[in-house]
Amino acid sequence: KKHDFWDTQPVLHRGETAEEVGPIDAIKTVDEVRKEPYNLPAGFEWAETDISLPETMDEVYELLNGHYVEDDDHMFRFDYSREFLRWALTPPGYLKTWHIGVRVTKTKKLIGYITAIPARISVYKKEMNLVEINFLCVHKKLRDKRLAPVLIKEITRRVNLTNIWQAAYTAGRTIPTPIARCRYWHRSLNPKKLIDVGFSHLPNKMTITTVIKLYRLPEKPHIPNIRPLEKRDIPQATKLLSDYLQRFDIHATFNEEEFAHWFTPQENIVNTYVVENPQTKEITDLTSFYTLPSSVLGHPRYSTLKAAYSYYSVANTVSITELMKDALIFARLNDFDVYNCLDIMENGSGTNLKDLKFGRGDGNLQYYLYNWRCPEIVNSKSRHACE
Ligand SMILES: CCOC(=O)c1cnc2ccc(OC)cc2c1SCCC#N
């Protein structure tokens, strides 16, 4: 039973190695792609969800809010906001036909979802146009209807019709076959709340007062000339990030328009800060985080957790530790409860995370490429960081 579906897909299967980099499926043309949608089980129908309509955005929000990803202990469930979903799903070049819903034919209730957005990545110096798959969700009561494989095949079909043959996606679960793995690390900003909800525990011999003192942060950032990114910074900041990303074997690429979409500060969505040299007016460093709250499940006093997720940081004239410390300070000033970060890129060794009082979480994140054979990226700095 396990991975029956994935054994039918163009991904690396158990025991297969990735000697040469390239597509797994035989190269196909658009006119070989199935023209009609895949069949859903009886009683369900495909729905194109136009999230520019408030009532449709409400349906998508409610489905994800009630039925999307939870941690293994069912303490939290992601609570993507409507404005965050609009940001995540409408980058330059997006297609509404890639925001796919499934409805119950009788009641028109939205019970399934999957999305693709256009993206471009560089894999071992080779640029590739692909899509990022996200928000695969099936209503809790319908998990035994084998809807997920049909959602995956349908989004693949619609993307293939536009002559795109690769996709990138992540999962907390391990399915065939990760190209990279990493671990979430967490930095308490509101330790009392994290202890109250049961995520953190009071270290023995410590009182709540000493824990609060341990995680306390200054009321102001300490890097001189750090400030929110502004529109006029975009050309320089795009180049700063692009030059930095070149050093990684697999990374996203951003032109100015895409950079503007993903990094222009928007309240409750994304915060981006830059360091500007006051003499030369040069943008020398950048750090950013996005806002992704979670529902706190079944707690008498708390219903939501305000979590910040480290996005991209480029440390040139200051250390990554100083830069991220200011990100922590900005997050605390914006009333976040926790700052989450992956041990990838400049955080691969976990050293600066430990210096900043991050704790290593128990949540893995795996990265996947669809229809692309390539060697797994193992954290060069330290193998332990992801195991
Ligand atoms: C307090 C630290 O944990 C989280 O912030 C958190 C919040 N909500 C979730 C919802 C679903 C969920 O499913 C894996 C995990 C979380 C997590 S831990 C992994 C994400 C990070 N960092």
Short mmCIF file of C-alpha atoms and ligand atoms in Angstrom, two decimals:
data_model
loop_
_atom_site.label_atom_id
_atom_site.label_comp_id
_atom_site.label_asym_id
_atom_site.label_seq_id
_atom_site.Cartn_x
_atom_site.Cartn_y
_atom_site.Cartn_z
CA LYS A 1 0.00 0.00 0.00
CA LYS A 2 2.75 2.40 1.06
CA HIS A 3 3.77 4.66 -1.85
CA ASP A 4 1.68 2.73 -4.44
CA PHE A 5 0.85 6.08 -6.02
CA TRP A 6 4.40 7.44 -5.83
CA ASP A 7 5.75 4.27 -7.46
CA THR A 8 3.76 5.33 -10.56
CA GLN A 9 5.26 8.85 -10.65
CA PRO A 10 8.43 10.23 -12.34
CA VAL A 11 10.42 10.56 -9.11
CA LEU A 12 13.51 8.66 -7.93
CA HIS A 13 12.35 5.32 -6.51
CA ARG A 14 13.99 3.37 -3.70
CA GLY A 15 17.39 2.16 -4.75
CA GLU A 16 17.59 4.24 -7.94
CA THR A 17 20.66 6.48 -8.10
CA ALA A 18 21.01 9.83 -9.79
CA GLU A 19 24.14 9.58 -11.87
CA GLU A 20 23.36 12.17 -14.53
CA VAL A 21 21.12 15.16 -13.90
CA GLY A 22 18.03 15.31 -16.11
CA PRO A 23 14.31 14.57 -16.57
CA ILE A 24 13.04 11.15 -15.46
CA ASP A 25 10.07 10.84 -17.86
CA ALA A 26 10.56 10.54 -21.62
CA ILE A 27 10.33 14.03 -23.12
CA LYS A 28 6.71 14.68 -24.13
CA THR A 29 5.08 17.44 -26.17
CA VAL A 30 2.03 19.44 -25.10
CA ASP A 31 -0.19 17.70 -27.69
CA GLU A 32 0.55 14.35 -26.01
CA VAL A 33 -0.96 15.65 -22.74
CA ARG A 34 -4.42 14.39 -21.84
CA LYS A 35 -6.96 17.04 -22.87
CA GLU A 36 -9.75 16.22 -20.41
CA PRO A 37 -9.57 16.50 -16.61
CA TYR A 38 -8.98 13.32 -14.60
CA ASN A 39 -12.04 11.57 -13.23
CA LEU A 40 -13.00 12.27 -9.63
CA PRO A 41 -14.88 9.73 -7.49
CA ALA A 42 -18.66 9.93 -7.94
CA GLY A 43 -20.25 12.87 -6.11
CA PHE A 44 -17.27 15.23 -6.51
CA GLU A 45 -16.47 17.83 -9.16
CA TRP A 46 -13.54 20.05 -10.15
CA ALA A 47 -13.80 23.72 -9.27
CA GLU A 48 -11.62 26.58 -10.48
CA THR A 49 -11.23 28.79 -7.41
CA ASP A 50 -10.98 32.49 -8.21
CA ILE A 51 -9.45 33.80 -4.98
CA SER A 52 -9.91 37.40 -6.16
CA LEU A 53 -13.56 36.83 -5.14
CA PRO A 54 -13.88 37.36 -1.36
CA GLU A 55 -16.43 34.56 -0.96
CA THR A 56 -14.12 32.10 -2.74
CA MET A 57 -11.12 33.23 -0.68
CA ASP A 58 -13.26 32.62 2.44
CA GLU A 59 -13.96 29.02 1.33
CA VAL A 60 -10.26 28.38 0.68
CA TYR A 61 -9.30 29.98 4.00
CA GLU A 62 -11.87 27.88 5.93
CA LEU A 63 -10.81 24.61 4.26
CA LEU A 64 -7.12 25.17 5.10
CA ASN A 65 -7.87 26.59 8.54
CA GLY A 66 -9.80 23.45 9.46
CA HIS A 67 -8.01 20.71 7.52
CA TYR A 68 -4.43 21.67 6.56
CA VAL A 69 -1.15 20.55 8.15
CA GLU A 70 -0.87 19.86 11.90
CA ASP A 71 2.24 18.93 13.90
CA ASP A 72 2.57 15.29 14.98
CA ASP A 73 1.27 16.07 18.49
CA HIS A 74 -1.78 17.94 17.11
CA MET A 75 -0.80 20.98 19.17
CA PHE A 76 -0.91 23.39 16.17
CA ARG A 77 -2.51 23.67 12.73
CA PHE A 78 -1.28 26.22 10.19
CA ASP A 79 -3.68 29.17 9.94
CA TYR A 80 -2.67 30.89 6.70
CA SER A 81 -4.40 34.27 6.55
CA ARG A 82 -6.44 35.36 3.51
CA GLU A 83 -3.96 38.12 2.68
CA PHE A 84 -1.03 35.67 2.98
CA LEU A 85 -2.79 33.18 0.65
CA ARG A 86 -3.37 35.94 -1.92
CA TRP A 87 0.35 36.87 -1.74
CA ALA A 88 1.51 33.23 -1.95
CA LEU A 89 -0.76 32.39 -4.91
CA THR A 90 -0.55 35.46 -7.15
CA PRO A 91 3.13 36.06 -8.04
CA PRO A 92 3.95 37.41 -11.52
CA GLY A 93 2.73 34.95 -14.17
CA TYR A 94 0.30 33.02 -11.92
CA LEU A 95 -2.71 31.22 -13.51
CA LYS A 96 -6.12 30.93 -11.86
CA THR A 97 -6.46 27.51 -13.50
CA TRP A 98 -3.65 26.37 -11.18
CA HIS A 99 -5.73 27.09 -8.07
CA ILE A 100 -7.69 23.85 -8.21
CA GLY A 101 -10.58 22.99 -5.90
CA VAL A 102 -12.78 19.91 -5.49
CA ARG A 103 -16.42 20.39 -4.46
CA VAL A 104 -19.16 18.02 -3.34
CA THR A 105 -21.48 18.06 -6.37
CA LYS A 106 -24.68 18.13 -4.26
CA THR A 107 -23.71 20.83 -1.75
CA LYS A 108 -20.93 22.64 -3.71
CA LYS A 109 -18.88 22.47 -0.46
CA LEU A 110 -15.14 22.93 -1.07
CA ILE A 111 -13.44 19.80 0.28
CA GLY A 112 -10.15 19.59 -1.63
CA TYR A 113 -7.42 21.92 -2.84
CA ILE A 114 -4.05 22.00 -4.58
CA THR A 115 -2.11 24.90 -6.15
CA ALA A 116 0.81 25.60 -8.48
CA ILE A 117 2.62 28.89 -9.03
CA PRO A 118 5.27 29.59 -11.67
CA ALA A 119 8.87 29.63 -10.40
CA ARG A 120 12.41 29.45 -11.65
CA ILE A 121 15.23 27.65 -9.88
CA SER A 122 18.89 27.00 -10.55
CA VAL A 123 19.88 23.36 -10.02
CA TYR A 124 23.65 22.84 -10.17
CA LYS A 125 23.98 26.02 -12.27
CA LYS A 126 21.19 24.95 -14.68
CA GLU A 127 18.17 27.32 -14.74
CA MET A 128 14.81 25.62 -14.91
CA ASN A 129 11.28 26.94 -15.31
CA LEU A 130 8.97 24.91 -13.12
CA VAL A 131 6.10 25.29 -10.71
CA GLU A 132 5.93 25.20 -6.93
CA ILE A 133 3.16 22.93 -5.68
CA ASN A 134 1.54 23.93 -2.40
CA PHE A 135 -1.59 23.76 -0.23
CA LEU A 136 -2.52 20.16 -1.05
CA CYS A 137 -5.43 19.64 1.33
CA VAL A 138 -8.29 17.13 1.65
CA HIS A 139 -11.12 17.53 4.19
CA LYS A 140 -10.43 15.38 7.28
CA LYS A 141 -13.62 13.35 6.77
CA LEU A 142 -12.69 12.43 3.18
CA ARG A 143 -9.10 11.25 3.65
CA ASP A 144 -9.88 7.66 2.59
CA LYS A 145 -11.23 8.55 -0.88
CA ARG A 146 -7.82 8.57 -2.62
CA LEU A 147 -8.43 12.22 -3.63
CA ALA A 148 -4.80 13.37 -3.18
CA PRO A 149 -3.42 11.26 -6.08
CA VAL A 150 -6.13 12.63 -8.40
CA LEU A 151 -5.40 16.23 -7.28
CA ILE A 152 -1.69 15.66 -7.99
CA LYS A 153 -2.35 14.12 -11.42
CA GLU A 154 -4.76 16.92 -12.36
CA ILE A 155 -2.41 19.76 -11.39
CA THR A 156 0.40 17.94 -13.26
CA ARG A 157 -1.82 17.72 -16.37
CA ARG A 158 -2.74 21.41 -16.27
CA VAL A 159 0.90 22.44 -15.79
CA ASN A 160 2.09 20.11 -18.59
CA LEU A 161 -0.43 21.78 -20.94
CA THR A 162 1.71 24.93 -20.56
CA ASN A 163 4.88 22.99 -21.54
CA ILE A 164 6.28 22.91 -18.00
CA TRP A 165 7.50 19.43 -16.96
CA GLN A 166 9.12 19.88 -13.53
CA ALA A 167 7.81 20.88 -10.10
CA ALA A 168 9.22 21.63 -6.66
CA TYR A 169 7.40 20.84 -3.42
CA THR A 170 8.10 20.22 0.26
CA ALA A 171 6.62 17.92 2.86
CA GLY A 172 7.15 17.11 6.49
CA ARG A 173 6.68 13.46 5.50
CA THR A 174 9.25 11.35 3.63
CA ILE A 175 7.98 10.13 0.23
CA PRO A 176 10.15 9.14 -2.78
CA THR A 177 12.69 10.86 -2.90
CA PRO A 178 14.02 13.97 -1.10
CA ILE A 179 16.65 16.13 -2.86
CA ALA A 180 17.35 17.88 0.45
CA ARG A 181 16.31 17.61 4.07
CA CYS A 182 16.49 20.08 6.92
CA ARG A 183 15.21 20.72 10.39
CA TYR A 184 13.12 23.54 11.88
CA TRP A 185 14.70 25.52 14.72
CA HIS A 186 12.66 27.73 17.03
CA ARG A 187 13.59 30.89 18.94
CA SER A 188 11.20 31.74 21.79
CA LEU A 189 10.07 35.36 21.80
CA ASN A 190 7.20 34.84 24.23
CA PRO A 191 8.50 31.92 26.35
CA LYS A 192 5.64 32.05 28.85
CA LYS A 193 3.05 31.41 26.10
CA LEU A 194 5.14 28.62 24.53
CA ILE A 195 5.35 26.92 27.94
CA ASP A 196 1.60 27.47 28.60
CA VAL A 197 0.62 25.85 25.27
CA GLY A 198 2.92 22.94 26.03
CA PHE A 199 5.44 23.47 23.24
CA SER A 200 8.31 24.44 25.59
CA HIS A 201 9.01 23.25 29.11
CA LEU A 202 10.41 25.15 32.06
CA PRO A 203 14.06 23.93 32.24
CA ASN A 204 14.64 22.41 35.65
CA LYS A 205 16.06 24.75 38.32
CA MET A 206 14.65 27.72 36.33
CA THR A 207 11.65 29.89 37.20
CA ILE A 208 9.39 31.53 34.62
CA THR A 209 11.04 34.85 35.56
CA THR A 210 14.51 33.59 34.68
CA VAL A 211 13.25 32.05 31.42
CA ILE A 212 11.64 35.36 30.43
CA LYS A 213 14.93 37.12 31.23
CA LEU A 214 16.89 34.52 29.24
CA TYR A 215 14.92 35.24 26.05
CA ARG A 216 14.52 39.01 26.58
CA LEU A 217 15.59 41.15 23.59
CA PRO A 218 16.50 44.86 23.27
CA GLU A 219 13.72 47.32 22.44
CA LYS A 220 15.60 48.56 19.37
CA PRO A 221 17.64 46.93 16.58
CA HIS A 222 21.37 47.33 17.09
CA ILE A 223 22.65 47.54 13.46
CA PRO A 224 22.91 51.26 12.59
CA ASN A 225 21.04 52.14 9.34
CA ILE A 226 18.86 49.00 9.29
CA ARG A 227 15.36 49.86 8.06
CA PRO A 228 12.36 48.40 6.21
CA LEU A 229 12.92 47.83 2.48
CA GLU A 230 11.37 50.50 0.25
CA LYS A 231 10.42 50.45 -3.43
CA ARG A 232 13.53 52.49 -4.38
CA ASP A 233 15.75 49.71 -2.92
CA ILE A 234 14.43 46.96 -5.18
CA PRO A 235 17.03 47.07 -7.99
CA GLN A 236 19.97 46.94 -5.54
CA ALA A 237 18.32 44.43 -3.21
CA THR A 238 17.44 42.09 -6.11
CA LYS A 239 21.09 42.09 -7.18
CA LEU A 240 22.29 41.61 -3.58
CA LEU A 241 20.09 38.52 -3.13
CA SER A 242 20.79 37.12 -6.61
CA ASP A 243 24.57 37.38 -6.17
CA TYR A 244 24.32 35.70 -2.77
CA LEU A 245 22.15 32.81 -4.05
CA GLN A 246 24.75 31.89 -6.71
CA ARG A 247 26.83 30.12 -4.04
CA PHE A 248 24.17 27.39 -3.50
CA ASP A 249 23.72 24.23 -5.60
CA ILE A 250 19.92 24.57 -5.65
CA HIS A 251 18.20 27.92 -5.20
CA ALA A 252 15.32 30.04 -6.43
CA THR A 253 16.03 32.94 -8.78
CA PHE A 254 14.23 36.32 -8.69
CA ASN A 255 14.02 39.06 -11.33
CA GLU A 256 13.10 42.55 -10.07
CA GLU A 257 9.36 42.08 -10.58
CA GLU A 258 9.40 38.75 -8.72
CA PHE A 259 11.62 40.23 -5.99
CA ALA A 260 9.16 43.13 -5.58
CA HIS A 261 6.27 40.68 -5.15
CA TRP A 262 8.01 38.44 -2.60
CA PHE A 263 9.90 41.08 -0.55
CA THR A 264 7.92 44.36 -0.52
CA PRO A 265 6.89 44.66 3.14
CA GLN A 266 3.20 43.94 3.70
CA GLU A 267 1.73 43.89 7.21
CA ASN A 268 0.81 40.38 8.42
CA ILE A 269 2.49 38.85 5.35
CA VAL A 270 6.19 39.65 4.91
CA ASN A 271 8.75 41.94 6.58
CA THR A 272 12.00 42.83 4.79
CA TYR A 273 14.80 44.97 6.23
CA VAL A 274 17.90 46.36 4.53
CA VAL A 275 21.14 47.95 5.76
CA GLU A 276 22.03 51.05 3.75
CA ASN A 277 25.47 52.63 3.86
CA PRO A 278 24.66 56.33 4.60
CA GLN A 279 27.67 57.63 2.62
CA THR A 280 27.51 55.45 -0.49
CA LYS A 281 23.70 54.80 -0.34
CA GLU A 282 24.61 51.18 -1.09
CA ILE A 283 22.33 48.38 0.17
CA THR A 284 24.77 45.99 1.83
CA ASP A 285 22.67 43.52 3.85
CA LEU A 286 19.10 42.17 3.88
CA THR A 287 16.98 40.07 6.19
CA SER A 288 13.31 39.03 5.97
CA PHE A 289 10.66 36.89 7.61
CA TYR A 290 7.05 36.00 6.77
CA THR A 291 3.99 35.82 9.03
CA LEU A 292 2.30 32.43 9.39
CA PRO A 293 0.07 32.06 12.45
CA SER A 294 -1.13 28.72 13.69
CA SER A 295 -4.27 27.71 15.51
CA VAL A 296 -3.49 26.39 18.99
CA LEU A 297 -5.59 23.24 19.19
CA GLY A 298 -7.78 22.59 22.19
CA HIS A 299 -6.31 25.10 24.62
CA PRO A 300 -8.56 26.80 27.20
CA ARG A 301 -6.81 30.19 27.05
CA TYR A 302 -4.95 30.45 23.72
CA SER A 303 -6.43 30.03 20.23
CA THR A 304 -3.59 31.32 18.06
CA LEU A 305 0.21 31.36 17.89
CA LYS A 306 1.86 34.26 16.08
CA ALA A 307 4.87 32.70 14.32
CA ALA A 308 7.48 34.42 12.17
CA TYR A 309 9.36 32.30 9.63
CA SER A 310 12.85 33.26 8.55
CA TYR A 311 12.74 33.94 4.80
CA TYR A 312 15.98 35.16 3.10
CA SER A 313 18.95 36.88 4.76
CA VAL A 314 22.12 38.21 3.13
CA ALA A 315 24.87 39.21 5.55
CA ASN A 316 27.73 41.13 3.92
CA THR A 317 28.94 43.95 6.19
CA VAL A 318 27.50 42.49 9.41
CA SER A 319 27.56 38.89 10.66
CA ILE A 320 24.56 36.62 10.00
CA THR A 321 24.19 36.39 13.78
CA GLU A 322 23.93 40.19 14.23
CA LEU A 323 21.57 40.43 11.24
CA MET A 324 19.25 37.70 12.54
CA LYS A 325 19.39 39.14 16.04
CA ASP A 326 17.85 42.35 14.65
CA ALA A 327 15.24 40.24 12.82
CA LEU A 328 14.38 38.66 16.19
CA ILE A 329 14.13 42.14 17.75
CA PHE A 330 11.80 43.37 14.96
CA ALA A 331 9.69 40.21 15.31
CA ARG A 332 9.40 40.66 19.08
CA LEU A 333 8.45 44.33 18.59
CA ASN A 334 5.70 43.10 16.22
CA ASP A 335 4.37 40.83 18.99
CA PHE A 336 5.40 37.47 17.52
CA ASP A 337 5.51 34.53 19.92
CA VAL A 338 8.21 32.53 18.12
CA TYR A 339 10.74 32.94 15.29
CA ASN A 340 11.20 29.78 13.20
CA CYS A 341 14.15 29.01 10.96
CA LEU A 342 15.47 26.13 8.83
CA ASP A 343 19.04 24.91 9.19
CA ILE A 344 19.85 25.49 5.51
CA MET A 345 22.10 27.95 3.65
CA GLU A 346 23.88 30.26 6.10
CA ASN A 347 22.30 28.38 9.02
CA GLY A 348 23.55 24.96 7.93
CA SER A 349 25.81 24.34 10.90
CA GLY A 350 23.30 25.56 13.46
CA THR A 351 26.09 27.46 15.25
CA ASN A 352 24.63 30.93 14.84
CA LEU A 353 21.21 29.52 15.66
CA LYS A 354 22.51 28.20 18.98
CA ASP A 355 24.20 31.55 19.68
CA LEU A 356 20.82 33.23 19.12
CA LYS A 357 19.14 30.82 21.56
CA PHE A 358 17.23 28.83 18.93
CA GLY A 359 16.28 25.31 19.96
CA ARG A 360 16.38 22.47 17.43
CA GLY A 361 12.81 21.38 16.71
CA ASP A 362 11.62 17.85 15.99
CA GLY A 363 10.04 18.79 12.64
CA ASN A 364 11.84 17.77 9.46
CA LEU A 365 11.23 19.43 6.15
CA GLN A 366 12.00 17.55 2.95
CA TYR A 367 12.44 19.21 -0.47
CA TYR A 368 11.34 17.37 -3.64
CA LEU A 369 11.67 17.80 -7.41
CA TYR A 370 9.13 16.16 -9.73
CA ASN A 371 10.47 14.62 -12.96
CA TRP A 372 14.07 15.68 -12.30
CA ARG A 373 16.89 13.28 -11.40
CA CYS A 374 19.68 14.88 -9.41
CA PRO A 375 21.96 14.02 -6.47
CA GLU A 376 20.67 14.74 -2.97
CA ILE A 377 22.06 17.92 -1.45
CA VAL A 378 23.57 17.09 1.90
CA ASN A 379 24.45 19.98 4.18
CA SER A 380 28.13 20.49 3.42
CA LYS A 381 28.92 22.19 6.70
CA SER A 382 27.51 19.53 8.92
CA ARG A 383 25.70 16.33 8.25
CA HIS A 384 24.10 16.24 11.69
CA ALA A 385 22.23 19.52 11.08
CA CYS A 386 19.46 17.72 9.20
CA GLU A 387 19.34 14.19 10.48
C1 LIG B 1 6.47 26.87 18.37
C2 LIG B 1 7.25 26.22 17.27
O1 LIG B 1 6.39 25.48 16.39
C3 LIG B 1 5.73 26.16 15.44
O2 LIG B 1 5.91 27.35 15.29
C4 LIG B 1 4.73 25.44 14.63
C5 LIG B 1 3.51 26.09 14.48
N1 LIG B 1 2.53 25.53 13.76
C6 LIG B 1 2.69 24.35 13.14
C7 LIG B 1 1.63 23.83 12.39
C8 LIG B 1 1.77 22.64 11.71
C9 LIG B 1 2.97 21.93 11.80
O3 LIG B 1 3.02 20.74 11.10
C10 LIG B 1 4.27 20.17 10.82
C11 LIG B 1 4.04 22.41 12.53
C12 LIG B 1 3.91 23.64 13.23
C13 LIG B 1 4.95 24.21 14.01
S1 LIG B 1 6.50 23.40 14.13
C14 LIG B 1 7.07 23.19 12.44
C15 LIG B 1 6.91 24.49 11.65
C16 LIG B 1 7.98 25.32 12.12
N2 LIG B 1 8.80 25.88 12.57
#
